[in-house]
Structures are given as structure tokens and as C-alpha cells.
Coordinates of C-alpha atoms and ligand atoms in Angstrom, one line a residue:
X14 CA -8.7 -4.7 -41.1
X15 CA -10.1 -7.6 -42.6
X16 CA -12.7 -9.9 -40.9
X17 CA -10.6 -12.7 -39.6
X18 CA -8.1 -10.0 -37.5
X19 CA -11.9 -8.1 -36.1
X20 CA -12.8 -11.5 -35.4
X21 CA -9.5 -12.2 -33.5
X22 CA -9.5 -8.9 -31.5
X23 CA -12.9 -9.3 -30.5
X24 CA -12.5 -12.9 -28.5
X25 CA -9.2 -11.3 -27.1
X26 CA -11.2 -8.5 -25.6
X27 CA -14.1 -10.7 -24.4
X28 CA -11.6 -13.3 -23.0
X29 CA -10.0 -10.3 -20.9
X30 CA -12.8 -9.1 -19.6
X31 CA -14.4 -13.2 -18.9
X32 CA -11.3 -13.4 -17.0
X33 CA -11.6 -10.3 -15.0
X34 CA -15.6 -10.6 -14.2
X35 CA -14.8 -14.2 -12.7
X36 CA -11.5 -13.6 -11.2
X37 CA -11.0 -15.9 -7.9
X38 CA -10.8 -14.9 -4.5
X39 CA -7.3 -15.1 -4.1
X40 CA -4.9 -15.6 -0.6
X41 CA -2.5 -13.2 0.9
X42 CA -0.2 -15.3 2.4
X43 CA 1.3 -13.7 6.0
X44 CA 3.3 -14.8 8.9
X45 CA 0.2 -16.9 10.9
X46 CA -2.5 -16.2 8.6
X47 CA -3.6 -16.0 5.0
X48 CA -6.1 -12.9 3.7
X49 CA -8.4 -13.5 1.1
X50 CA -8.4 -10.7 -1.8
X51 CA -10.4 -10.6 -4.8
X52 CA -13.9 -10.4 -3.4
X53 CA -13.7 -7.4 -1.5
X54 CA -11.4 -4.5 -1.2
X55 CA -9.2 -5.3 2.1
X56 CA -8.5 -1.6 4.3
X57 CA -5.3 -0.7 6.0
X58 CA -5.4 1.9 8.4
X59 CA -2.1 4.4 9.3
X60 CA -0.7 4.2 12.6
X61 CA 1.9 6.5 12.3
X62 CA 3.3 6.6 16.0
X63 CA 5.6 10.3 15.6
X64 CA 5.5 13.5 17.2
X65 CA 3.7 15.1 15.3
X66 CA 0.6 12.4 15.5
X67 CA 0.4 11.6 19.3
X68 CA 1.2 14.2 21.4
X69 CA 0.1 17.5 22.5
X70 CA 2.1 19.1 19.7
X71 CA 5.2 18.4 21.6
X72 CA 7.9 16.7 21.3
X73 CA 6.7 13.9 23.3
X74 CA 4.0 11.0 22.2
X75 CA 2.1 8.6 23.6
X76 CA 1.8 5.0 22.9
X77 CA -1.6 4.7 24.7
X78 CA -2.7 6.9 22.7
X79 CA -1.7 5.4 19.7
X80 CA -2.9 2.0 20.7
X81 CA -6.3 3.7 21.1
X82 CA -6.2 5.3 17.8
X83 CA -5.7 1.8 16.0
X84 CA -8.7 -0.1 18.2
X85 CA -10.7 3.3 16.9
X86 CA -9.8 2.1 13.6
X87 CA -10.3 -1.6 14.1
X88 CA -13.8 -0.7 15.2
X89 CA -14.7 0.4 12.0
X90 CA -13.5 -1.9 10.1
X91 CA -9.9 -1.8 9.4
X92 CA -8.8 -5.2 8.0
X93 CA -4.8 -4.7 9.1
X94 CA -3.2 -1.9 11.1
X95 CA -0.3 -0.3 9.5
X96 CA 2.3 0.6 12.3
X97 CA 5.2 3.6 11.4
X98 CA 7.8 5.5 13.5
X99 CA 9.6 7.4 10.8
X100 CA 7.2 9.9 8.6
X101 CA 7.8 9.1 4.9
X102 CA 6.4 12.6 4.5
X103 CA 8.2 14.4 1.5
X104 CA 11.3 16.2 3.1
X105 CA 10.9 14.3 6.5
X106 CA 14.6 13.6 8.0
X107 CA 15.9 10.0 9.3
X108 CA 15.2 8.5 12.5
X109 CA 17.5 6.4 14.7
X110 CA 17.0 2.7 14.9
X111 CA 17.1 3.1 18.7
X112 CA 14.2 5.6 18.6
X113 CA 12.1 4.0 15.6
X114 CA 12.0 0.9 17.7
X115 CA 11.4 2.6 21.1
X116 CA 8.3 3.9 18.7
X117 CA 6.9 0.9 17.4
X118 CA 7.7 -2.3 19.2
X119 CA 5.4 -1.4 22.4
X120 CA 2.4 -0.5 20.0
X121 CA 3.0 -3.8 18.2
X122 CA 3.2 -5.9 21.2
X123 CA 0.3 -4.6 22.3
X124 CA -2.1 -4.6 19.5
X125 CA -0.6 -8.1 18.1
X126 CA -2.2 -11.3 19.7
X127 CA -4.1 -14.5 18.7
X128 CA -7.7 -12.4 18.0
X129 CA -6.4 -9.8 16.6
X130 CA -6.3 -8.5 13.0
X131 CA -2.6 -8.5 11.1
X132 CA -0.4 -5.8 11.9
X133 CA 2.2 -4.5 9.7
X134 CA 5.4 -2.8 10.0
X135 CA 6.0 0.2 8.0
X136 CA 10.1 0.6 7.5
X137 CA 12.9 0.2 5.5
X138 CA 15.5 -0.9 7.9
X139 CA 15.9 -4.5 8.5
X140 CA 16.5 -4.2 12.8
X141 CA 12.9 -2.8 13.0
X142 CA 11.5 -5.4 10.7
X143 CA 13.4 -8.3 12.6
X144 CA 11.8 -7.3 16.2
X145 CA 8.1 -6.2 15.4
X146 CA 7.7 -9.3 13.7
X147 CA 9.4 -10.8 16.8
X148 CA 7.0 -8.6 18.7
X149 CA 4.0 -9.8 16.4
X150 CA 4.1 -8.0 13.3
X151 CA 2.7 -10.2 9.9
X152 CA 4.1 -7.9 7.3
X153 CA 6.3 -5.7 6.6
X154 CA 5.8 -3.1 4.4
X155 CA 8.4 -0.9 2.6
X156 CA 8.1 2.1 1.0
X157 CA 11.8 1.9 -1.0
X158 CA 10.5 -1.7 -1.8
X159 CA 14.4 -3.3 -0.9
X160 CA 16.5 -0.4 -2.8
X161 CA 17.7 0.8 1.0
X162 CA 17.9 -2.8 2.1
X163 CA 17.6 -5.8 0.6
X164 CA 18.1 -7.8 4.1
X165 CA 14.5 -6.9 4.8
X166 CA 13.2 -9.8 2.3
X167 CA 15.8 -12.1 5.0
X168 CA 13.9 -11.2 7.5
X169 CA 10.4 -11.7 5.9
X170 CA 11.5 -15.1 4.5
X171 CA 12.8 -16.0 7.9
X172 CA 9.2 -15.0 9.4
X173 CA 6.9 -16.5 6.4
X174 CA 5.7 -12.9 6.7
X175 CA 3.7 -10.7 4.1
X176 CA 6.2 -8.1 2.2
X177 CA 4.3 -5.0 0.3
X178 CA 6.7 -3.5 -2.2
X179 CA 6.2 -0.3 -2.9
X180 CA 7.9 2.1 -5.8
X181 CA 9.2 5.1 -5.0
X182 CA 12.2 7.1 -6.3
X183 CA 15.2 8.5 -4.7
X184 CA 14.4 9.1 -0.3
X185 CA 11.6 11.0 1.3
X186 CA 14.1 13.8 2.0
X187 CA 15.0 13.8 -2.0
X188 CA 12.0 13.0 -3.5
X189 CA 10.4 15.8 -4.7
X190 CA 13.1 17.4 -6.3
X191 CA 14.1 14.4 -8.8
X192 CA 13.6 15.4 -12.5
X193 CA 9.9 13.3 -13.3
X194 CA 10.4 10.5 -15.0
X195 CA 9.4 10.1 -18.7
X196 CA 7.1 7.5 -18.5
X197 CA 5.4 6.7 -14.7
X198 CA 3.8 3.7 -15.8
X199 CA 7.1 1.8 -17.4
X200 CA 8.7 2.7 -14.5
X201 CA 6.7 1.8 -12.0
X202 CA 6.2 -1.7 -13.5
X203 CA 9.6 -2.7 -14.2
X204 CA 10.7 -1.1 -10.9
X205 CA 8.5 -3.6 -8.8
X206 CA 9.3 -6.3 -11.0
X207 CA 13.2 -5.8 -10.2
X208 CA 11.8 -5.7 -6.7
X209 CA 9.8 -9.2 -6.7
X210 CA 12.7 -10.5 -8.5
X211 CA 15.0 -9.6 -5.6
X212 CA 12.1 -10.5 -2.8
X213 CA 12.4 -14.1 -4.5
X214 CA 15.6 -14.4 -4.4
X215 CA 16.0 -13.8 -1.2
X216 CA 13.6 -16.3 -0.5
X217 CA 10.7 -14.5 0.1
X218 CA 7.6 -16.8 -1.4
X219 CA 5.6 -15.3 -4.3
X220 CA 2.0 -15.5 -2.4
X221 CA 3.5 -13.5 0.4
X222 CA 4.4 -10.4 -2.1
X223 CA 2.1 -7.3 -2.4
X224 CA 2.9 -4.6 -4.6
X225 CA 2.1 -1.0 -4.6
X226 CA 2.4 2.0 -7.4
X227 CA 3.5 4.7 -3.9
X228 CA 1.3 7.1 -5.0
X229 CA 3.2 10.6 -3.9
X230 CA 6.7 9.3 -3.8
X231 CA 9.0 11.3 -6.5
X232 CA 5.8 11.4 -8.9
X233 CA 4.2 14.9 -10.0
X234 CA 0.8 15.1 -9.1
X235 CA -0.1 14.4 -13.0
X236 CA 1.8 11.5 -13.0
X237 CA -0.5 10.2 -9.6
X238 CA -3.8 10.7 -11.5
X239 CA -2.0 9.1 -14.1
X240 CA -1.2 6.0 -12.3
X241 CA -4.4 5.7 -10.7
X242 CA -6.1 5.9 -14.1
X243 CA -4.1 3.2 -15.3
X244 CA -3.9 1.0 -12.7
X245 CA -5.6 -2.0 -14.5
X246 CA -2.6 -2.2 -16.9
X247 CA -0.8 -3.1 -13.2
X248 CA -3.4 -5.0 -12.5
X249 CA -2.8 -6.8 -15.3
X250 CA 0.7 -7.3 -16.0
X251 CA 1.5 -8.0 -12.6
X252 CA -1.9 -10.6 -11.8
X253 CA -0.2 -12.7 -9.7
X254 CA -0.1 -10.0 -6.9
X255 CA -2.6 -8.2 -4.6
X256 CA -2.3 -4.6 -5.5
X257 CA -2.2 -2.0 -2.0
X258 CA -2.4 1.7 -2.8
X259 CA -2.5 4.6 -0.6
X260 CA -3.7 7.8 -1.8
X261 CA -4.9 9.2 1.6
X262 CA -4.8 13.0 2.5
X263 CA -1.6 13.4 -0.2
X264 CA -0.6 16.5 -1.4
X265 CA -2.0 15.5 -5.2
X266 CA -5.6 15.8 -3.9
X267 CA -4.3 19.2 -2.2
X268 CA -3.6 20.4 -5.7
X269 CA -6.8 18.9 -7.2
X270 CA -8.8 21.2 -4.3
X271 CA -7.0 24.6 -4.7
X272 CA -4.6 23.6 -2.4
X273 CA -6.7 21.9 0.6
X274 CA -4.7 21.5 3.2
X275 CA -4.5 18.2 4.4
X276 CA -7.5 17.6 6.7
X277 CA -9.8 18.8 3.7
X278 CA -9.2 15.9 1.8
X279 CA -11.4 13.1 2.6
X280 CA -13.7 13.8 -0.1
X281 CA -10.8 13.7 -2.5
X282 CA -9.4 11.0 -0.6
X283 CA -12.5 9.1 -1.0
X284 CA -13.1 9.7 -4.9
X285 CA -9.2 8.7 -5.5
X286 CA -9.8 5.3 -3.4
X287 CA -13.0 4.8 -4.9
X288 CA -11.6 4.9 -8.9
X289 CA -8.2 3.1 -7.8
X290 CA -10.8 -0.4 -6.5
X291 CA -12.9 0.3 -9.9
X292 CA -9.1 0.1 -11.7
X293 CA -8.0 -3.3 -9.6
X294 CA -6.6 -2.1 -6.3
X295 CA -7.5 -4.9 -3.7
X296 CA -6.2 -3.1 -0.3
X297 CA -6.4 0.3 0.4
X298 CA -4.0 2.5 2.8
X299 CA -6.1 5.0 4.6
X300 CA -5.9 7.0 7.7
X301 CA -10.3 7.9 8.0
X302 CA -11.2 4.2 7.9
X303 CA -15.1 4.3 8.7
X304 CA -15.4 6.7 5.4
X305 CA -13.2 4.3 3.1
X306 CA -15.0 0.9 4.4
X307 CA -18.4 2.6 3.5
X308 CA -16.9 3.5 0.4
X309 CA -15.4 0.5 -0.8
X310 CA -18.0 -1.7 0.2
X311 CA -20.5 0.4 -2.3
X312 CA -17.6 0.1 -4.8
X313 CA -17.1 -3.5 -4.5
X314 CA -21.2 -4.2 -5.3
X315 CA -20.7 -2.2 -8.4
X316 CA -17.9 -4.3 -9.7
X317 CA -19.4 -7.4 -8.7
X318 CA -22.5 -6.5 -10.6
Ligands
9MG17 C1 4.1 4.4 4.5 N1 3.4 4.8 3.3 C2 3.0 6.1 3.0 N2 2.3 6.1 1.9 C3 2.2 4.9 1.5 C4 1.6 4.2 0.4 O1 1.0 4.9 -0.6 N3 1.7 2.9 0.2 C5 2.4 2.2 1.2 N4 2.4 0.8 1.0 N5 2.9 2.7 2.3 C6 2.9 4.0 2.4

């Protein structure tokens, strides 16, 4: 290499990282509100309002419950709640629109108001989407990012709401047994570019689009280290857009830990959140939201500095 090309290189690299150590805060733009991003790490706590989360083990739940669960969460420090009535568990079966909405709505309209903090609506079908953000919602976020319906970007654009698109491959019930992909990264990125393409068309606005690599969904547990280890190459050739990921309690950490079941993976939890803010995530997914704020908000101080 001669001197002019090392010369070259090294003002691309220092430009790169100028641009990165004075990045702006930047806005998330919702239904009533806009969320600043960039300075620190934004956290999203799980409401997943199933059977299996609040009841007595039953087949029965209780929205009281759940509504207690999320002001738990908003207590310490949750920045949005992330509402769900349909587990996007690997090999979790479909629910009715009747009984997803008899789910969520009630939850929604209760935690939504004026004071309170955004809530978003975790779904893929477009009836749910259109009432909780009736019922309050300020973003939707779906896990098939429009592959099982594209009439949910209708719905946000209608609303002015936030849309997180996440990538994911084939359905929770199929996921897992989908040949791995050949390169994760690739496919990730031009995946959720097809996906803001389609957003935008359907006349969703650019600052309302969040994007998300689905950590878990039809990846091998390599290929989630891998994409957390990589994330700045997201971060960078999709800038324009805040970055959620969610690596809470999945099945990757299990593997990482011996197989931990899931209630033995905070630690893991908390390391995998922890290097996915170093590597440019600005909103993290979490169900055990007093241990990620105190995480993040060490994190953040050492990027800043
Ligand atoms: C619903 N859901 C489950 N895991 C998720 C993840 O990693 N990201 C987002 N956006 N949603 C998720």
C-alpha cells in the first residue's frame, strides 16, 4: 500500500468514528409523542398478557394482574410498555382475533392515558393493531415486520404511529426448523430494507420506523451471537433508524449457560443487552426491567466517555 491509499484509509476511519462519538440525539416519532434516542439507551418492558403469564397456571388470566405487572415495570424505569396476547414463543400456535383482542385492548385502555408512557402493541394482524391504537396504543410492533400483513403499515400511517420492524423467518410455529441461512447478517439487512421499503410505501413516515435484527426467530444460536456482535454494521448501514433488540431470557443464552432454563438468565440476559448498546442498539426489549435500566445506564456512561 502506498502512502497516499494509508493516508486515505486512515481519515475514512477517523471520520467514522468523529461521526459516531458526536452522533445527535435523534427523535422517534409516535402517534402523540416523539422519543428522543441517541443519548441514552430507551427500555421496553414485555407485557405478555397469555395463560401462561397471568394466571394461576390455569387456563384463565387476569388483566389486573397484568396491569400491575406493567406499573411494576414503569416503576423502575421502563420507558414504553410492550403489550402481547399471542406468544411468539418458538412452536407457540395461533390465537383468534376475538381472543387476542379480548387479551389486549382492556390492558391498553387502561395503562394508555395523557401521563402515561407509550404503549405498544405487539401483533401481526392488522384488527388488533387498528383497535389498541384506537384504545391508545403509540406503536405497533411486529415481529414478521409486514410479511403476514402488510395492511398493518395502513393502520400505522392512519394513526401517525411508531412501527418496529422486526426480521424473522418463516412463523413462530415453523421457525426453528428452517434450514439457517448462509449469511445472518445479509439477510437480516436486506430483509428490513424490503420491509422499510414497503412501510413507506404504504405511507408510513421514515422517522416513525424502528428496526430490529429478532434475535431468536429462525436464527441458530451462533448466528444470535453473531448478530449481536455485528450489530454496528446495522447500525451503520441502516443510520437513519433507532435500532430495538430483544435478547431477554431466549433460548441462545440457555445454550450459552448449559442449558439454563429460562428464569436463570438474567445474568446472560444482562451481558447480551449490555454488548448489543456498546454495538449501537438504542432500545432494548426486556422482561426484568430494574436490572437492564441499571445496566444500560452504566453502559451508556462508558460510551459517552
Ligand atoms: C414480541 N417479541 C419477542 N421477541 C422480540 C424481539 O426480540 N424484538 C421485538 N421487537 N419483539 C419481540
Amino acid at each position: 500500500m502506498n502512502q497516499s491509499w494509508v493516508f486515505t484509509f486512515a481519515f475514512f476511519l477517523f471520520t467514522f468514528d468523529l461521526m459516531f462519538a458526536l452522533m445527535p440525539i435523534r427523535q422517534w416519532k409516535l402517534a402523540r409523542r416523539s422519543l428522543p434516542y441517541g443519548e441514552r439507551t430507551l427500555v421496553m418492558g414485555v407485557l405478555n398478557v397469555t395463560p401462561d403469564s397471568f394466571s394461576d397456571g390455569g387456563q384463565f388470566y387476569s388483566h389486573d394482574l397484568a396491569v400491575a405487572h406493567a406499573e411494576q415495570m414503569i416503576s423502575e424505569g421502563a420507558d414504553i410498555i410492550d403489550v402481547g396476547g399471542e406468544s411468539t414463543r418458538p412452536g407457540s400456535a395461533f390465537v383468534t382475533e376475538a381472543e387476542e383482542l379480548q387479551r389486549v385492548i382492556p390492558v391498553i385502555e387502561k395503562l394508555a392515558g395523557p401521563t402515561s408512557i407509550p404503549i405498544s402493541i405487539d401483533t401481526t394482524k392488522p384488527s388488533v393493531a387498528r383497535a389498541a391504537l384506537a384504545a391508545g396504543a403509540e406503536i405497533v410492533n411486529d415481529i414478521s415486520a409486514l410479511r403476514f400483513a402488510t395492511l398493518i403499515a395502513d393502520e400505522v400511517a392512519r394513526a401517525g404511529a411508531g412501527l418496529v420492524l422486526m426480521h424473522s423467518r418463516g412463523t413462530p410455529k415453523t421457525m426453528q426448523q428452517l434450514p439457517p441461512a448462509e449469511d445472518i447478517m445479509s439477510e437480516v439487512i436486506d430483509g428490513l430494507c424490503g420491509s422499510i421499503a414497503a412501510a413507506q410505501q404504504h405511507g408510513v413516515a421514515p422517522e416513525s420506523i424502528a428496526i430490529d435484527p429478532g434475535i431468536g426467530f429462525g436464527k441458530t444460536a451462533e448466528q444470535n451471537v453473531e448478530l449481536i456482535a455485528k450489530l454496528d454494521q446495522l447500525a451503520h448501514d441502516l443510520f437513519d433508524f433507532p435500532i430495538m433488540i430483544g435478547t431477554s431470557r431466549k433460548s441462545f443464552i440457555g445454550k450459552l449457560l448449559d442449558n439454563a432454563p429460562a428464569d436463570q438468565r438474567l445474568y446472560g440476559t444482562i451481558a447480551s443487552t449490555v454488548a448489543s448498546v456498546m454495538n449501537g442498539a438504542h432500545i432494548v426489549r426486556v422482561h426484568d426491567v430494574k436490572a437492564a435500566v441499571e445496566a444500560v445506564r452504566v453502559a451508556d456512561a462508558i460510551k459517552r466517555s
